[in-house]
Amino acid sequence: MRARVLQMYARIMRLSGKWQAVDSANTAQERAFIRQEARTLFKANKNVVADAEIEALLGEAEERIALAAHYRIPYPRLVQRLPYSLSPSLSDLARSLSL
Protein backbone atom coordinates (compact mmCIF):
# COMPACT_ATOMS: atom_id res chain seq x y z
CA MET A 1 0.00 0.00 0.00
CA ARG A 2 2.87 2.36 0.82
CA ALA A 3 4.26 1.91 -2.68
CA ARG A 4 0.92 2.89 -4.24
CA VAL A 5 0.74 6.03 -2.10
CA LEU A 6 4.27 7.02 -3.06
CA GLN A 7 3.50 6.32 -6.73
CA MET A 8 0.45 8.58 -6.53
CA TYR A 9 2.50 11.36 -4.93
CA ALA A 10 5.17 11.05 -7.63
CA ARG A 11 2.49 11.03 -10.33
CA ILE A 12 0.99 14.25 -8.98
CA MET A 13 4.41 15.90 -8.79
CA ARG A 14 5.14 14.90 -12.40
CA LEU A 15 1.74 16.26 -13.41
CA SER A 16 2.53 19.57 -11.73
CA GLY A 17 5.75 19.83 -13.73
CA LYS A 18 3.96 19.21 -17.04
CA TRP A 19 0.83 21.23 -16.26
CA GLN A 20 -0.15 23.88 -18.83
CA ALA A 21 -2.84 26.35 -17.79
CA VAL A 22 -5.52 27.43 -20.23
CA ASP A 23 -4.13 30.95 -19.83
CA SER A 24 -0.37 30.52 -20.10
CA ALA A 25 0.15 33.47 -17.74
CA ASN A 26 -1.30 31.31 -14.93
CA THR A 27 0.80 28.19 -15.55
CA ALA A 28 3.37 28.86 -12.81
CA GLN A 29 0.66 29.73 -10.28
CA GLU A 30 -1.35 26.59 -11.09
CA ARG A 31 1.75 24.38 -10.95
CA ALA A 32 2.59 25.79 -7.52
CA PHE A 33 -1.00 25.20 -6.38
CA ILE A 34 -0.89 21.54 -7.47
CA ARG A 35 2.38 20.96 -5.60
CA GLN A 36 1.23 22.74 -2.45
CA GLU A 37 -2.17 21.04 -2.44
CA ALA A 38 -0.54 17.62 -2.78
CA ARG A 39 1.94 18.32 0.01
CA THR A 40 -0.79 19.60 2.31
CA LEU A 41 -3.16 16.69 1.71
CA PHE A 42 -0.50 13.99 1.89
CA LYS A 43 0.84 15.44 5.16
CA ALA A 44 -2.66 15.73 6.59
CA ASN A 45 -3.32 12.05 5.84
CA LYS A 46 0.10 10.61 6.71
CA ASN A 47 -1.23 8.88 9.83
CA VAL A 48 -4.04 7.03 8.04
CA VAL A 49 -3.41 3.29 8.38
CA ALA A 50 -6.74 1.66 7.49
CA ASP A 51 -6.49 0.12 4.03
CA ALA A 52 -10.08 1.03 3.18
CA GLU A 53 -9.50 4.66 4.06
CA ILE A 54 -6.25 4.75 2.08
CA GLU A 55 -8.07 3.25 -0.92
CA ALA A 56 -10.74 5.95 -0.62
CA LEU A 57 -8.09 8.68 -0.52
CA LEU A 58 -6.30 7.22 -3.54
CA GLY A 59 -9.64 7.08 -5.35
CA GLU A 60 -10.23 10.73 -4.52
CA ALA A 61 -6.80 11.60 -5.91
CA GLU A 62 -7.58 9.70 -9.13
CA GLU A 63 -10.87 11.58 -9.47
CA ARG A 64 -9.22 14.95 -8.93
CA ILE A 65 -6.57 14.15 -11.54
CA ALA A 66 -9.23 13.07 -14.04
CA LEU A 67 -11.34 16.19 -13.41
CA ALA A 68 -8.30 18.46 -13.68
CA ALA A 69 -7.27 16.84 -16.96
CA HIS A 70 -10.78 17.02 -18.39
CA TYR A 71 -11.68 20.57 -17.37
CA ARG A 72 -8.09 21.92 -17.42
CA ILE A 73 -8.62 23.35 -13.94
CA PRO A 74 -6.37 22.16 -11.09
CA TYR A 75 -8.58 23.53 -8.33
CA PRO A 76 -11.04 21.20 -6.58
CA ARG A 77 -14.56 21.30 -7.95
CA LEU A 78 -17.54 21.69 -5.68
CA VAL A 79 -19.59 18.56 -5.29
CA GLN A 80 -23.00 19.02 -6.82
CA ARG A 81 -25.97 17.70 -4.94
CA LEU A 82 -28.88 15.97 -6.58
CA PRO A 83 -32.25 17.72 -6.35
CA TYR A 84 -34.00 16.96 -3.07
CA SER A 85 -30.84 15.57 -1.51
CA LEU A 86 -30.93 18.30 1.14
CA SER A 87 -32.60 17.76 4.46
CA PRO A 88 -36.40 18.20 4.26
CA SER A 89 -36.39 21.66 5.83
CA LEU A 90 -33.65 22.88 3.50
CA SER A 91 -35.41 21.32 0.49
CA ASP A 92 -38.59 23.21 1.39
CA LEU A 93 -36.61 26.43 1.72
CA ALA A 94 -34.89 25.85 -1.64
CA ARG A 95 -38.25 25.16 -3.36
CA SER A 96 -39.78 28.28 -1.82
CA LEU A 97 -36.87 30.34 -3.18
CA SER A 98 -37.16 28.62 -6.59
CA LEU A 99 -33.63 27.23 -6.40
Coordinates of N, CA and C in Angstrom, one line a residue:
M1 N 0.8 -1.2 0.0 CA 0.0 0.0 0.0 C 0.9 1.3 0.0
R2 N 2.0 1.2 0.8 CA 2.9 2.4 0.8 C 3.4 2.7 -0.6
A3 N 3.7 1.7 -1.3 CA 4.3 1.9 -2.7 C 3.2 2.6 -3.6
R4 N 2.0 2.2 -3.4 CA 0.9 2.9 -4.2 C 0.7 4.4 -3.9
V5 N 0.9 4.6 -2.6 CA 0.7 6.0 -2.1 C 1.9 6.8 -2.6
L6 N 3.1 6.3 -2.6 CA 4.3 7.0 -3.1 C 4.2 7.2 -4.6
Q7 N 3.7 6.2 -5.3 CA 3.5 6.3 -6.7 C 2.5 7.4 -7.1
M8 N 1.4 7.5 -6.3 CA 0.5 8.6 -6.5 C 1.1 10.0 -6.3
Y9 N 1.8 10.1 -5.2 CA 2.5 11.4 -4.9 C 3.4 11.7 -6.1
A10 N 4.2 10.8 -6.5 CA 5.2 11.1 -7.6 C 4.4 11.4 -8.9
R11 N 3.3 10.7 -9.1 CA 2.5 11.0 -10.3 C 2.0 12.5 -10.3
I12 N 1.5 12.9 -9.1 CA 1.0 14.3 -9.0 C 2.1 15.3 -9.2
M13 N 3.3 15.0 -8.6 CA 4.4 15.9 -8.8 C 4.8 16.0 -10.3
R14 N 4.8 14.9 -11.0 CA 5.1 14.9 -12.4 C 4.1 15.7 -13.2
L15 N 2.8 15.5 -12.8 CA 1.7 16.3 -13.4 C 1.9 17.8 -13.2
S16 N 2.3 18.1 -12.0 CA 2.5 19.6 -11.7 C 3.7 20.2 -12.6
G17 N 4.7 19.4 -12.9 CA 5.8 19.8 -13.7 C 5.4 20.0 -15.2
K18 N 4.4 19.2 -15.6 CA 4.0 19.2 -17.0 C 2.7 20.1 -17.3
W19 N 2.1 20.5 -16.2 CA 0.8 21.2 -16.3 C 0.9 22.5 -17.1
Q20 N 0.0 22.7 -18.0 CA -0.2 23.9 -18.8 C -1.5 24.5 -18.6
A21 N -1.6 25.7 -18.1 CA -2.8 26.3 -17.8 C -3.5 26.8 -19.1
V22 N -4.8 26.9 -19.1 CA -5.5 27.4 -20.2 C -5.0 28.8 -20.6
D23 N -4.8 29.6 -19.6 CA -4.1 30.9 -19.8 C -2.7 30.8 -19.4
S24 N -1.8 30.8 -20.4 CA -0.4 30.5 -20.1 C 0.2 31.4 -19.0
A25 N -0.4 32.6 -18.8 CA 0.2 33.5 -17.7 C -0.1 32.9 -16.3
N26 N -1.0 31.9 -16.2 CA -1.3 31.3 -14.9 C -0.6 30.0 -14.7
T27 N 0.2 29.5 -15.6 CA 0.8 28.2 -15.5 C 1.6 28.0 -14.3
A28 N 2.5 29.0 -14.0 CA 3.4 28.9 -12.8 C 2.5 28.8 -11.5
Q29 N 1.5 29.7 -11.5 CA 0.7 29.7 -10.3 C -0.1 28.4 -10.1
E30 N -0.6 27.8 -11.2 CA -1.4 26.6 -11.1 C -0.4 25.4 -10.8
R31 N 0.8 25.4 -11.3 CA 1.7 24.4 -11.0 C 2.1 24.4 -9.5
A32 N 2.3 25.6 -8.9 CA 2.6 25.8 -7.5 C 1.4 25.3 -6.7
F33 N 0.2 25.6 -7.1 CA -1.0 25.2 -6.4 C -1.1 23.7 -6.3
I34 N -0.8 23.0 -7.4 CA -0.9 21.5 -7.5 C 0.1 21.0 -6.5
R35 N 1.3 21.5 -6.5 CA 2.4 21.0 -5.6 C 2.0 21.2 -4.1
Q36 N 1.6 22.4 -3.8 CA 1.2 22.7 -2.4 C 0.0 21.9 -2.0
E37 N -1.0 21.8 -2.8 CA -2.2 21.0 -2.4 C -1.8 19.6 -2.2
A38 N -1.0 19.0 -3.0 CA -0.5 17.6 -2.8 C 0.2 17.5 -1.5
R39 N 1.2 18.4 -1.2 CA 1.9 18.3 0.0 C 1.0 18.4 1.2
T40 N 0.1 19.4 1.2 CA -0.8 19.6 2.3 C -1.7 18.4 2.6
L41 N -2.3 17.8 1.5 CA -3.2 16.7 1.7 C -2.4 15.4 2.1
F42 N -1.3 15.2 1.5 CA -0.5 14.0 1.9 C 0.0 14.1 3.3
K43 N 0.4 15.3 3.8 CA 0.8 15.4 5.2 C -0.3 15.3 6.1
A44 N -1.5 15.8 5.7 CA -2.7 15.7 6.6 C -3.1 14.3 6.8
N45 N -2.8 13.4 5.8 CA -3.3 12.1 5.8 C -2.2 11.0 6.1
K46 N -1.0 11.5 6.5 CA 0.1 10.6 6.7 C -0.1 9.6 7.8
N47 N -1.0 9.8 8.7 CA -1.2 8.9 9.8 C -2.4 7.9 9.6
V48 N -3.0 8.0 8.4 CA -4.0 7.0 8.0 C -3.4 5.6 7.8
V49 N -4.0 4.6 8.5 CA -3.4 3.3 8.4 C -4.4 2.3 7.9
A50 N -5.7 2.6 7.9 CA -6.7 1.7 7.5 C -6.7 1.6 6.0
D51 N -6.6 0.3 5.5 CA -6.5 0.1 4.0 C -7.7 0.7 3.3
A52 N -8.9 0.5 3.8 CA -10.1 1.0 3.2 C -10.0 2.5 3.1
E53 N -9.6 3.2 4.1 CA -9.5 4.7 4.1 C -8.4 5.1 3.1
I54 N -7.3 4.4 3.0 CA -6.2 4.8 2.1 C -6.8 4.6 0.7
E55 N -7.5 3.5 0.4 CA -8.1 3.3 -0.9 C -9.0 4.4 -1.3
A56 N -9.8 4.9 -0.4 CA -10.7 6.0 -0.6 C -10.0 7.2 -1.0
L57 N -8.9 7.5 -0.2 CA -8.1 8.7 -0.5 C -7.4 8.6 -1.9
L58 N -6.9 7.4 -2.2 CA -6.3 7.2 -3.5 C -7.3 7.4 -4.6
G59 N -8.6 6.9 -4.4 CA -9.6 7.1 -5.4 C -10.0 8.6 -5.5
E60 N -10.0 9.3 -4.4 CA -10.2 10.7 -4.5 C -9.1 11.4 -5.3
A61 N -7.9 11.0 -5.1 CA -6.8 11.6 -5.9 C -7.0 11.3 -7.4
E62 N -7.3 10.1 -7.7 CA -7.6 9.7 -9.1 C -8.7 10.6 -9.7
E63 N -9.8 10.8 -9.0 CA -10.9 11.6 -9.5 C -10.4 13.0 -9.7
R64 N -9.7 13.6 -8.8 CA -9.2 15.0 -8.9 C -8.3 15.1 -10.1
I65 N -7.5 14.1 -10.4 CA -6.6 14.1 -11.5 C -7.4 14.1 -12.8
A66 N -8.4 13.2 -12.8 CA -9.2 13.1 -14.0 C -10.0 14.4 -14.3
L67 N -10.6 14.9 -13.2 CA -11.3 16.2 -13.4 C -10.4 17.3 -13.9
A68 N -9.2 17.4 -13.3 CA -8.3 18.5 -13.7 C -7.9 18.3 -15.1
A69 N -7.7 17.1 -15.6 CA -7.3 16.8 -17.0 C -8.4 17.2 -17.9
H70 N -9.6 16.8 -17.5 CA -10.8 17.0 -18.4 C -11.1 18.5 -18.5
Y71 N -11.2 19.2 -17.4 CA -11.7 20.6 -17.4 C -10.5 21.6 -17.5
R72 N -9.3 21.1 -17.4 CA -8.1 21.9 -17.4 C -8.1 22.9 -16.3
I73 N -8.6 22.5 -15.1 CA -8.6 23.3 -13.9 C -8.1 22.5 -12.8
P74 N -7.0 23.0 -12.2 CA -6.4 22.2 -11.1 C -7.1 22.3 -9.7
Y75 N -7.9 23.3 -9.6 CA -8.6 23.5 -8.3 C -9.7 22.5 -8.1
P76 N -10.0 22.2 -6.8 CA -11.0 21.2 -6.6 C -12.4 21.8 -7.0
R77 N -13.2 20.9 -7.5 CA -14.6 21.3 -7.9 C -15.5 21.0 -6.8
L78 N -16.5 21.9 -6.7 CA -17.5 21.7 -5.7 C -18.4 20.5 -6.0
V79 N -18.7 19.7 -5.1 CA -19.6 18.6 -5.3 C -21.0 19.1 -5.5
Q80 N -21.6 18.6 -6.6 CA -23.0 19.0 -6.8 C -24.0 18.0 -6.2
R81 N -25.0 18.6 -5.6 CA -26.0 17.7 -4.9 C -27.1 17.5 -5.9
L82 N -27.7 16.3 -5.8 CA -28.9 16.0 -6.6 C -30.1 16.7 -6.0
P83 N -31.1 17.0 -6.9 CA -32.2 17.7 -6.3 C -32.9 16.9 -5.2
Y84 N -33.3 17.6 -4.2 CA -34.0 17.0 -3.1 C -33.1 16.1 -2.2
S85 N -31.8 16.3 -2.4 CA -30.8 15.6 -1.5 C -30.6 16.3 -0.2
L86 N -31.1 17.5 -0.1 CA -30.9 18.3 1.1 C -31.9 17.8 2.2
S87 N -31.7 18.2 3.4 CA -32.6 17.8 4.5 C -34.0 18.3 4.1
P88 N -35.1 17.7 4.6 CA -36.4 18.2 4.3 C -36.6 19.7 4.5
S89 N -36.1 20.2 5.6 CA -36.4 21.7 5.8 C -35.6 22.5 4.8
L90 N -34.4 22.1 4.5 CA -33.6 22.9 3.5 C -34.2 22.7 2.1
S91 N -34.8 21.5 1.8 CA -35.4 21.3 0.5 C -36.6 22.2 0.3
D92 N -37.4 22.3 1.4 CA -38.6 23.2 1.4 C -38.2 24.7 1.2
L93 N -37.1 25.1 1.9 CA -36.6 26.4 1.7 C -36.1 26.7 0.3
A94 N -35.4 25.7 -0.3 CA -34.9 25.9 -1.6 C -36.0 26.0 -2.6
R95 N -37.1 25.1 -2.4 CA -38.2 25.2 -3.4 C -39.0 26.5 -3.2
S96 N -39.1 27.0 -2.0 CA -39.8 28.3 -1.8 C -39.0 29.4 -2.4
L97 N -37.7 29.3 -2.6 CA -36.9 30.3 -3.2 C -36.7 30.1 -4.7
S98 N -37.3 29.0 -5.2 CA -37.2 28.6 -6.6 C -35.7 28.3 -7.0
L99 N -35.0 27.6 -6.1 CA -33.6 27.2 -6.4 C -33.6 25.9 -7.1

